[in-house]
Coordinates of C-alpha atoms in Angstrom, one line a residue:
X7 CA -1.2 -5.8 -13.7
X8 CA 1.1 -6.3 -10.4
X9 CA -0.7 -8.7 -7.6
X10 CA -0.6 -7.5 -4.1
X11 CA -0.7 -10.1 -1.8
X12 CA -2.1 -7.5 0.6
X13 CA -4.7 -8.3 3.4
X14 CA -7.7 -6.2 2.3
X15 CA -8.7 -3.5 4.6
X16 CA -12.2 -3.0 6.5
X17 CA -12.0 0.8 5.6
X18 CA -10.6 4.2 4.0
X19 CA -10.1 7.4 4.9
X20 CA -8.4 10.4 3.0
X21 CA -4.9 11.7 3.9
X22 CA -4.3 15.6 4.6
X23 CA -3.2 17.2 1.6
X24 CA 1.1 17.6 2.1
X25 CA 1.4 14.2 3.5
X26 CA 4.1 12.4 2.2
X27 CA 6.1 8.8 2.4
X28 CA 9.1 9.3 2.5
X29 CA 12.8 7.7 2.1
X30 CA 16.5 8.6 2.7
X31 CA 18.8 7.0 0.6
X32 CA 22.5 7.9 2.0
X33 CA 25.9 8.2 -0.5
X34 CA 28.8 9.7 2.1
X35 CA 28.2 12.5 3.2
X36 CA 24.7 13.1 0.9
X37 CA 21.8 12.4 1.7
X38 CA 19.1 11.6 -1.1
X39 CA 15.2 12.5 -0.6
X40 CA 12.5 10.3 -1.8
X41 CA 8.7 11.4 -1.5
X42 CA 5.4 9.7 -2.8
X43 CA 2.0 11.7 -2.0
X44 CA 0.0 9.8 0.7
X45 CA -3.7 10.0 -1.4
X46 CA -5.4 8.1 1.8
X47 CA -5.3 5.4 4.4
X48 CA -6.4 2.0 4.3
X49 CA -7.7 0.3 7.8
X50 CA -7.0 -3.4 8.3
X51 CA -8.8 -5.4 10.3
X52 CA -6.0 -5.3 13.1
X53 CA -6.7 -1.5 13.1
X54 CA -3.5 -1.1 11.3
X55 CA -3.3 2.0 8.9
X56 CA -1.2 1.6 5.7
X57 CA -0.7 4.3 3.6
X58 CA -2.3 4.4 -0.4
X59 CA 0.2 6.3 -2.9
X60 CA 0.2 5.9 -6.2
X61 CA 3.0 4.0 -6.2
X62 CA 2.1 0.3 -5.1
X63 CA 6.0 -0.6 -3.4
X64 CA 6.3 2.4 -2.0
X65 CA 5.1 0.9 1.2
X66 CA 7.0 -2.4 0.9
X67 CA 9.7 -1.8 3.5
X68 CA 9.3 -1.7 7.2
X69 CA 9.6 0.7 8.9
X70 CA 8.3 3.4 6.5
X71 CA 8.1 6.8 7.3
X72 CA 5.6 9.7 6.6
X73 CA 5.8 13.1 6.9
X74 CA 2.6 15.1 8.1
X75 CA 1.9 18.4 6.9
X76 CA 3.4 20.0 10.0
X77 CA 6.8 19.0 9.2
X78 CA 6.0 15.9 11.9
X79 CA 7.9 12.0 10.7
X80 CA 6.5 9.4 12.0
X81 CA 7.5 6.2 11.7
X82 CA 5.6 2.6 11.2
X83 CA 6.8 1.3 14.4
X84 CA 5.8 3.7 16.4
X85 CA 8.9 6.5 16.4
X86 CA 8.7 10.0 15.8
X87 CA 10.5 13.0 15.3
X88 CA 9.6 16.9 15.1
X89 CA 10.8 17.6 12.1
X90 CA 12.6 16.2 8.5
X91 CA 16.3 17.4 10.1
X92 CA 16.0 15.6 13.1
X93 CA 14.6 12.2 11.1
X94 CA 17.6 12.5 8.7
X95 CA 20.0 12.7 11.4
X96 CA 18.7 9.6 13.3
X97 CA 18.8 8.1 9.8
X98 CA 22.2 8.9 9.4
X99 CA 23.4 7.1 12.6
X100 CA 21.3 4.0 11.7
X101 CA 23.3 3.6 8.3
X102 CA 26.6 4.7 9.9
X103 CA 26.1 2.3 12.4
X104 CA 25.1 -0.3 10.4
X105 CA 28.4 -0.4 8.2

């Protein structure tokens, strides 16, 4: 059984069904989608919402990203974006910029 080393939370809610982590994973001109089903939310005590997927890492790396049922990404820190197209393209000029 995997340890998380995870500050335990003071509450939970359930996520709307069609919310989604996800990750872009970029190989020249392609762009690779990863999505993990957001089951609920977890409420620190700093007020702080992480998401629960069944995937434990999937949250590991900051910022993450998730996508609401309306199409809506959002980002941990606070960005957002109205749609997937428009996140992907940001995305793309992050990694672009970045090599």
């Amino acid at each position: 059984m995997q340890k998380s080393y995870r500050e335990s939370g003071v509450g939970m809610f359930d996520a709307h069904p069609g919310t989604y982590l996800i990750s872009a994973y970029f190989d020249d001109n392609q762009v690779d989608l990863v999505y993990a089903n957001v089951l609920g939310w977890q409420v620190g005590k700093d007020r702080r919402l992480t998401p629960i997927t069944l995937d434990p890492r999937a949250a590991d790396e900051s910022p993450w990203f998730v996508m609401h049922p309306d199409g809506r990404v959002e980002s941990s820190d606070g960005r957002g974006w109205d749609n997937k197209d428009a996140w992907i393209a940001e995305e793309r000029r992050v990694q672009r910029a970045a090599a």
